[in-house]
Short mmCIF file of C-alpha atoms in Angstrom, two decimals:
data_model
loop_
_atom_site.label_atom_id
_atom_site.label_comp_id
_atom_site.label_asym_id
_atom_site.label_seq_id
_atom_site.Cartn_x
_atom_site.Cartn_y
_atom_site.Cartn_z
CA UNK A 14 -70.82 -20.29 27.52
CA UNK A 15 -69.45 -19.32 24.14
CA UNK A 16 -65.71 -19.12 23.62
CA UNK A 17 -65.82 -15.32 23.77
CA UNK A 18 -67.74 -15.43 27.06
CA UNK A 19 -65.16 -17.85 28.45
CA UNK A 20 -62.33 -15.48 27.57
CA UNK A 21 -64.06 -12.44 29.07
CA UNK A 22 -65.52 -14.14 32.10
CA UNK A 23 -69.03 -13.52 30.80
CA UNK A 24 -68.61 -9.72 30.76
CA UNK A 25 -71.39 -8.13 28.77
CA UNK A 26 -71.90 -4.54 27.57
CA UNK A 27 -74.79 -2.35 28.61
CA UNK A 28 -78.00 -3.60 26.94
CA UNK A 29 -78.25 -0.43 24.87
CA UNK A 30 -75.01 -1.28 23.06
CA UNK A 31 -76.56 -4.36 21.47
CA UNK A 32 -79.43 -2.23 20.17
CA UNK A 33 -77.27 0.44 18.56
CA UNK A 34 -76.40 0.49 14.86
CA UNK A 35 -72.72 0.22 14.03
CA UNK A 36 -71.09 3.31 12.58
CA UNK A 37 -69.88 2.45 9.10
CA UNK A 38 -66.99 4.65 8.09
CA UNK A 39 -66.39 5.19 4.40
CA UNK A 40 -64.24 2.43 2.98
CA UNK A 41 -61.10 3.11 0.94
CA UNK A 42 -61.30 2.28 -2.76
CA UNK A 43 -60.20 -1.06 -4.09
CA UNK A 44 -57.19 -1.15 -6.36
CA UNK A 45 -58.01 -1.68 -10.03
CA UNK A 46 -55.27 -2.30 -12.57
CA UNK A 47 -54.67 0.70 -14.80
CA UNK A 48 -56.86 3.07 -12.77
CA UNK A 49 -56.12 5.67 -10.11
CA UNK A 50 -58.25 4.98 -7.03
CA UNK A 51 -60.43 7.64 -5.43
CA UNK A 52 -62.20 7.68 -2.09
CA UNK A 53 -65.60 9.38 -2.38
CA UNK A 54 -67.16 7.71 0.64
CA UNK A 55 -66.33 9.91 3.64
CA UNK A 56 -67.14 13.56 2.76
CA UNK A 57 -63.49 14.38 3.24
CA UNK A 58 -61.85 17.39 1.66
CA UNK A 59 -59.66 15.93 -1.11
CA UNK A 60 -57.23 18.85 -0.69
CA UNK A 61 -54.58 18.85 2.08
CA UNK A 62 -54.44 21.54 4.76
CA UNK A 63 -53.08 24.93 3.71
CA UNK A 64 -49.26 25.17 3.37
CA UNK A 65 -49.16 27.66 6.25
CA UNK A 66 -50.95 25.12 8.46
CA UNK A 67 -48.57 22.33 7.56
CA UNK A 68 -45.60 24.57 8.25
CA UNK A 69 -46.96 25.70 11.63
CA UNK A 70 -47.67 22.23 12.98
CA UNK A 71 -44.39 20.85 11.65
CA UNK A 72 -42.53 23.04 14.10
CA UNK A 73 -44.66 22.37 17.18
CA UNK A 74 -42.88 20.48 19.94
CA UNK A 75 -44.88 20.88 23.16
CA UNK A 76 -46.53 17.47 23.11
CA UNK A 77 -45.03 16.49 26.44
CA UNK A 78 -47.57 18.87 28.01
CA UNK A 79 -51.34 18.53 28.23
CA UNK A 80 -53.27 20.90 25.96
CA UNK A 81 -55.25 23.83 27.31
CA UNK A 82 -58.59 22.23 28.28
CA UNK A 83 -60.44 25.42 27.29
CA UNK A 84 -58.66 25.87 23.93
CA UNK A 85 -58.32 29.52 24.89
CA UNK A 86 -56.22 30.59 21.90
CA UNK A 87 -58.62 29.01 19.43
CA UNK A 88 -61.68 30.39 21.16
CA UNK A 89 -60.16 33.88 21.07
CA UNK A 90 -59.46 33.50 17.34
CA UNK A 91 -62.96 32.18 16.68
CA UNK A 92 -64.46 35.00 18.72
CA UNK A 93 -63.00 37.59 16.36
CA UNK A 94 -63.67 35.51 13.26
CA UNK A 95 -67.33 34.79 14.05
CA UNK A 96 -68.14 37.97 15.95
CA UNK A 97 -69.31 36.11 19.06
CA UNK A 98 -68.06 36.22 22.67
CA UNK A 99 -65.34 33.68 23.42
CA UNK A 100 -67.38 32.52 26.44
CA UNK A 101 -70.09 31.33 24.02
CA UNK A 102 -67.72 28.83 22.39
CA UNK A 103 -66.95 25.31 23.66
CA UNK A 104 -64.49 23.25 21.64
CA UNK A 105 -64.66 19.50 21.10
CA UNK A 106 -63.17 16.64 19.11
CA UNK A 107 -64.86 17.58 15.86
CA UNK A 108 -68.50 18.59 15.67
CA UNK A 109 -69.42 15.04 16.72
CA UNK A 110 -67.37 15.42 19.89
CA UNK A 111 -69.11 18.74 20.51
CA UNK A 112 -72.49 17.05 20.00
CA UNK A 113 -71.63 14.28 22.45
CA UNK A 114 -70.86 16.97 25.02
CA UNK A 115 -74.30 18.49 24.45
CA UNK A 116 -76.01 15.14 24.89
CA UNK A 117 -74.02 14.46 28.06
CA UNK A 118 -75.22 17.82 29.36
CA UNK A 119 -78.86 17.97 28.36
CA UNK A 120 -80.26 14.55 27.42
CA UNK A 121 -80.04 11.09 28.93
CA UNK A 122 -81.78 8.98 31.54
CA UNK A 123 -83.44 10.63 34.50
CA UNK A 124 -83.10 9.66 38.17
CA UNK A 125 -86.39 7.72 37.97
CA UNK A 126 -85.07 5.69 35.03
CA UNK A 127 -87.16 7.35 32.31
CA UNK A 128 -85.26 8.32 29.17
CA UNK A 129 -85.34 11.75 27.59
CA UNK A 130 -86.17 12.01 23.90
CA UNK A 131 -84.08 13.51 21.11
CA UNK A 132 -85.90 14.35 17.89
CA UNK A 133 -84.11 14.41 14.54
CA UNK A 134 -84.78 13.87 10.84
CA UNK A 135 -84.03 10.51 9.25
CA UNK A 136 -82.14 9.69 7.26
CA UNK A 137 -79.58 12.12 8.63
CA UNK A 138 -76.08 11.84 10.10
CA UNK A 139 -75.67 8.19 11.00
CA UNK A 140 -73.84 8.91 14.25
CA UNK A 141 -76.97 10.53 15.72
CA UNK A 142 -78.70 7.30 16.86
CA UNK A 143 -75.44 5.97 18.28
CA UNK A 144 -74.66 9.10 20.26
CA UNK A 145 -78.23 9.51 21.46
CA UNK A 146 -78.46 5.86 22.53
CA UNK A 147 -75.18 5.95 24.43
CA UNK A 148 -76.34 9.07 26.27
CA UNK A 149 -79.26 7.06 27.66
CA UNK A 150 -81.85 9.04 25.72
CA UNK A 151 -84.25 7.69 23.11
CA UNK A 152 -84.22 8.63 19.44
CA UNK A 153 -87.36 9.96 17.80
CA UNK A 154 -86.74 9.79 14.06
CA UNK A 155 -88.92 11.80 11.71
CA UNK A 156 -88.69 10.75 8.02
CA UNK A 157 -87.32 13.31 5.59
CA UNK A 158 -89.51 14.36 2.69
CA UNK A 159 -89.30 12.75 -0.75
CA UNK A 160 -86.73 15.36 -1.81
CA UNK A 161 -84.50 14.75 1.21
CA UNK A 162 -85.57 17.73 3.33
CA UNK A 163 -86.42 18.00 7.01
CA UNK A 164 -90.17 17.78 7.60
CA UNK A 165 -90.24 20.51 10.22
CA UNK A 166 -93.99 20.36 10.80
CA UNK A 167 -93.79 16.66 11.54
CA UNK A 168 -90.72 17.22 13.73
CA UNK A 169 -92.54 19.88 15.75
CA UNK A 170 -95.47 17.51 16.17
CA UNK A 171 -93.07 14.82 17.44
CA UNK A 172 -91.95 16.97 20.38
CA UNK A 173 -93.42 15.71 23.65
CA UNK A 174 -93.03 16.43 27.34
CA UNK A 175 -90.03 14.07 27.34
CA UNK A 176 -88.19 15.87 24.53
CA UNK A 177 -84.97 17.53 25.67
CA UNK A 178 -83.21 18.13 22.37
CA UNK A 179 -83.87 18.51 18.64
CA UNK A 180 -81.13 18.03 16.04
CA UNK A 181 -81.31 19.99 12.77
CA UNK A 182 -78.66 18.94 10.26
CA UNK A 183 -78.20 21.61 7.57
CA UNK A 184 -77.12 20.81 4.93
CA UNK A 185 -78.54 17.42 5.75
CA UNK A 186 -76.03 14.59 5.58
CA UNK A 187 -76.46 12.46 3.48
CA UNK A 188 -79.29 13.93 1.37
CA UNK A 189 -77.93 17.46 0.85
CA UNK A 190 -80.68 20.13 1.20
CA UNK A 191 -80.45 23.03 3.64
CA UNK A 192 -83.04 24.51 5.96
CA UNK A 193 -84.41 27.95 5.15
CA UNK A 194 -84.30 30.87 7.57
CA UNK A 195 -88.05 31.50 7.88
CA UNK A 196 -89.01 27.84 8.31
CA UNK A 197 -86.31 27.32 10.93
CA UNK A 198 -87.41 30.32 12.98
CA UNK A 199 -91.04 29.23 12.75
CA UNK A 200 -90.05 25.75 13.93
CA UNK A 201 -88.06 27.04 16.91
CA UNK A 202 -90.99 29.21 17.99
CA UNK A 203 -93.16 26.07 18.05
CA UNK A 204 -90.71 24.20 20.26
CA UNK A 205 -90.90 24.72 24.06
CA UNK A 206 -88.11 27.07 25.19
CA UNK A 207 -86.63 24.45 27.54
CA UNK A 208 -85.87 22.15 24.59
CA UNK A 209 -82.34 22.58 23.22
CA UNK A 210 -82.33 23.05 19.44
CA UNK A 211 -79.02 22.04 17.86
CA UNK A 212 -78.21 23.41 14.40
CA UNK A 213 -75.52 21.14 12.99
CA UNK A 214 -73.63 23.10 10.33
CA UNK A 215 -70.67 20.84 9.56
CA UNK A 216 -70.86 21.83 5.88
CA UNK A 217 -71.76 25.50 6.33
CA UNK A 218 -68.89 26.81 4.19
CA UNK A 219 -70.18 24.93 1.14
CA UNK A 220 -73.68 26.42 1.22
CA UNK A 221 -74.62 28.76 -1.62
CA UNK A 222 -78.41 28.91 -1.19
CA UNK A 223 -79.44 32.52 -0.52
CA UNK A 224 -82.30 31.40 1.72
CA UNK A 225 -80.18 29.07 3.85
CA UNK A 226 -80.44 29.47 7.58
CA UNK A 227 -77.43 31.00 9.34
CA UNK A 228 -77.04 29.22 12.64
CA UNK A 229 -75.17 32.10 14.25
CA UNK A 230 -77.97 34.54 13.44
CA UNK A 231 -80.47 32.09 14.96
CA UNK A 232 -78.44 31.59 18.14
CA UNK A 233 -78.43 35.34 18.64
CA UNK A 234 -82.25 35.32 18.57
CA UNK A 235 -83.04 32.21 20.60
CA UNK A 236 -81.26 31.34 23.89
CA UNK A 237 -82.08 27.62 23.54
CA UNK A 238 -80.18 27.26 20.23
CA UNK A 239 -76.72 25.68 19.91
CA UNK A 240 -74.69 25.80 16.68
CA UNK A 241 -72.22 23.05 15.77
CA UNK A 242 -69.35 23.65 13.36
CA UNK A 243 -66.12 21.88 12.48
CA UNK A 244 -62.70 22.26 10.88
CA UNK A 245 -62.94 18.77 9.36
CA UNK A 246 -64.54 19.64 6.02
CA UNK A 247 -63.77 23.07 4.59
CA UNK A 248 -60.41 23.39 6.35
CA UNK A 249 -59.27 19.85 5.55
CA UNK A 250 -58.44 18.98 9.16
CA UNK A 251 -60.62 15.87 9.58
CA UNK A 252 -57.78 13.81 11.04
CA UNK A 253 -57.00 16.35 13.75
CA UNK A 254 -60.52 16.32 15.25
CA UNK A 255 -61.37 19.89 16.12
CA UNK A 256 -64.85 21.38 16.21
CA UNK A 257 -66.94 23.55 18.48
CA UNK A 258 -70.36 24.62 19.64
CA UNK A 259 -71.68 28.17 19.97
CA UNK A 260 -74.48 28.99 22.41
CA UNK A 261 -75.47 31.51 25.05
CA UNK A 262 -73.77 31.49 28.48
CA UNK A 263 -77.01 30.09 29.89
CA UNK A 264 -76.05 26.87 28.11
CA UNK A 265 -72.26 27.02 27.93
CA UNK A 266 -71.93 27.19 31.71
CA UNK A 267 -73.36 23.67 31.82
CA UNK A 268 -71.70 22.35 28.66
CA UNK A 269 -68.25 23.10 30.04
CA UNK A 270 -68.97 20.83 33.02
CA UNK A 271 -69.63 17.89 30.69
CA UNK A 272 -66.95 18.74 28.11
CA UNK A 273 -64.22 16.15 27.62
CA UNK A 274 -60.98 17.45 29.14
CA UNK A 275 -58.12 17.94 26.66
CA UNK A 276 -60.32 16.93 23.69
CA UNK A 277 -58.53 19.31 21.33
CA UNK A 278 -54.77 18.73 21.13
CA UNK A 279 -52.15 21.45 20.79
CA UNK A 280 -51.50 20.51 17.18
CA UNK A 281 -55.21 20.62 16.33
CA UNK A 282 -55.62 24.00 18.02
CA UNK A 283 -52.63 25.47 16.19
CA UNK A 284 -53.80 24.09 12.85
CA UNK A 285 -57.28 25.53 13.30
CA UNK A 286 -55.95 28.95 14.30
CA UNK A 287 -53.57 29.21 11.35
CA UNK A 288 -56.27 28.03 8.95
CA UNK A 289 -58.58 30.78 10.21
CA UNK A 290 -55.80 33.33 9.81
CA UNK A 291 -55.49 32.28 6.17
CA UNK A 292 -59.22 31.98 5.55
CA UNK A 293 -59.24 33.60 2.05
CA UNK A 294 -57.25 30.59 0.84
CA UNK A 295 -59.76 28.25 2.48
CA UNK A 296 -62.56 30.07 0.65
CA UNK A 297 -60.77 29.60 -2.69
CA UNK A 298 -60.43 25.87 -2.10
CA UNK A 299 -64.03 25.50 -0.97
CA UNK A 300 -65.23 27.39 -4.04
CA UNK A 301 -63.36 24.99 -6.30
CA UNK A 302 -65.20 22.11 -4.63
CA UNK A 303 -68.53 23.93 -4.90
CA UNK A 304 -67.93 24.39 -8.63
CA UNK A 305 -67.21 20.68 -8.93
CA UNK A 306 -70.37 19.90 -6.96
CA UNK A 307 -72.38 22.04 -9.34
CA UNK A 308 -70.74 20.34 -12.34
CA UNK A 309 -71.57 16.92 -10.96
CA UNK A 310 -75.15 17.87 -10.06
CA UNK A 311 -75.77 19.44 -13.48
CA UNK A 312 -74.20 16.43 -15.17
CA UNK A 313 -76.41 13.99 -13.29
CA UNK A 314 -79.55 15.95 -14.10
CA UNK A 315 -78.61 16.21 -17.75
CA UNK A 316 -78.43 12.42 -17.74
CA UNK A 317 -81.97 12.28 -16.35
CA UNK A 318 -81.12 11.55 -12.74
CA UNK A 319 -83.32 13.03 -10.00
CA UNK A 320 -80.91 14.55 -7.50
CA UNK A 321 -81.89 16.50 -4.35
CA UNK A 322 -80.55 20.01 -3.86
CA UNK A 323 -76.88 19.54 -2.94
CA UNK A 324 -75.45 22.16 -0.56
CA UNK A 325 -72.71 20.15 1.12
CA UNK A 326 -69.65 18.53 -0.45
CA UNK A 327 -71.59 15.48 -1.61
CA UNK A 328 -74.56 14.36 -3.71
CA UNK A 329 -77.31 11.87 -2.88
CA UNK A 330 -78.57 9.16 -5.21
CA UNK A 331 -81.97 7.82 -4.16
CA UNK A 332 -81.30 4.29 -5.39
CA UNK A 333 -83.27 2.31 -2.80
CA UNK A 334 -82.79 -1.41 -3.27
CA UNK A 335 -80.13 -0.79 -5.91
CA UNK A 336 -77.82 1.08 -3.54
CA UNK A 337 -75.48 -1.77 -2.61
CA UNK A 338 -75.24 -2.87 -6.24
CA UNK A 339 -74.30 0.62 -7.38
CA UNK A 340 -71.56 0.81 -4.75
CA UNK A 341 -70.17 -2.51 -5.95
CA UNK A 342 -70.22 -1.29 -9.53
CA UNK A 343 -68.41 1.89 -8.51
CA UNK A 344 -65.77 -0.29 -6.89
CA UNK A 345 -65.00 -1.90 -10.24
CA UNK A 346 -64.13 1.61 -11.43
CA UNK A 347 -61.76 2.21 -8.47
CA UNK A 348 -64.28 4.52 -6.80
CA UNK A 349 -65.47 4.03 -3.22
CA UNK A 350 -68.89 5.54 -2.45
CA UNK A 351 -71.06 5.34 0.67
CA UNK A 352 -74.05 3.06 0.27
CA UNK A 353 -76.95 3.00 2.73
CA UNK A 354 -78.50 -0.34 1.74
CA UNK A 355 -82.15 -0.07 0.80
CA UNK A 356 -82.04 3.73 0.86
CA UNK A 357 -79.47 5.44 -1.30
CA UNK A 358 -75.86 6.27 -2.06
CA UNK A 359 -73.89 9.34 -0.94
CA UNK A 360 -71.02 10.36 -3.17
CA UNK A 361 -68.50 12.91 -1.91
CA UNK A 362 -67.11 15.54 -4.25
CA UNK A 363 -63.50 14.63 -4.83
CA UNK A 364 -60.76 15.27 -7.35
CA UNK A 365 -61.79 16.45 -10.82
CA UNK A 366 -60.83 13.14 -12.44
CA UNK A 367 -62.75 11.21 -9.78
CA UNK A 368 -65.89 13.27 -10.35
CA UNK A 369 -65.62 12.81 -14.10
CA UNK A 370 -65.28 9.05 -13.75
CA UNK A 371 -68.31 9.03 -11.45
CA UNK A 372 -70.37 10.86 -14.08
CA UNK A 373 -69.21 8.41 -16.74
CA UNK A 374 -70.38 5.55 -14.54
CA UNK A 375 -73.76 7.22 -14.02
CA UNK A 376 -74.16 7.73 -17.77
CA UNK A 377 -74.10 3.97 -18.27
CA UNK A 378 -76.15 3.01 -15.22
CA UNK A 379 -79.69 1.81 -15.95
CA UNK A 380 -81.42 1.99 -12.53
CA UNK A 381 -81.11 5.75 -12.05
CA UNK A 382 -83.84 7.47 -10.01
CA UNK A 383 -85.79 9.60 -12.48
CA UNK A 384 -87.66 12.83 -11.92
CA UNK A 385 -91.41 13.07 -12.38
#
């Protein structure tokens, strides 16, 4: 036996664990003499939570008690904010926690040992294959188009009798484009009604495309649709882990059974509520980031870079084999970016100075993807 097997008594993980990719969180920037360092690798909001949020959570003291497992106060606040019944909302530890609850409810391995299938675009959110694999289901990845969009026709064709769930990430992380309303509705009509269609809208507040699908409008039309949203991005609460799903009671009655108890802490619930109550200030902050995104996108295109439509708080550089090298070069400029080796680089929109330095780097870079 190896030394590690000797120490553990030969304990081994489930076979699926060895087959799963490892989640690679965005790395912090390296220190460079004479330069301020900026982290552009994790799609975080570079702005702190609102002052009212910080004040509210600073005075909370009830941590000796378990949180409300139903997050009743937050669900009531979201009900009024979104215009949906509170019973249609299930909270989770970020939108990823909410997704894991959906997978635990609707997709996995059947009593006869056969796995369900979950269809999603690729590349998309890198946690998808990990979460799907751990659920016991099998991933069916459908390549995105050349401009980073979901190929909905191909995704519909990939649905089989074993498909239990489809994941639609809009805007798509890491490539950036959104799904349109008409194409999404057409897709859902082509999917069997027993298949759960998840519309993952983690970056919904950053979307400015007039044709972009509105997950809440879709859920009102189709009982098999679930919408995922989060407080991590627009609200700047990534470290507190609070998100939620919205779906009809036909689905929520089952999701609550599989939901992780006490997933949302008291402090996270309070922060989310106060942020919603001060939403005009959130909108102002998001708009400042959208304007920076548009400045960065326009700047890249003026330099001759081919950049997909960016509707999140990030841009995608289709650098292929040059991706790792570009990330290393960015590191010499005290910028951390997220490289997907052999595919591309995702760069989060950060502070103004960070975005400017990123554009300066791109102006000098010689392997830029060019438009036709």
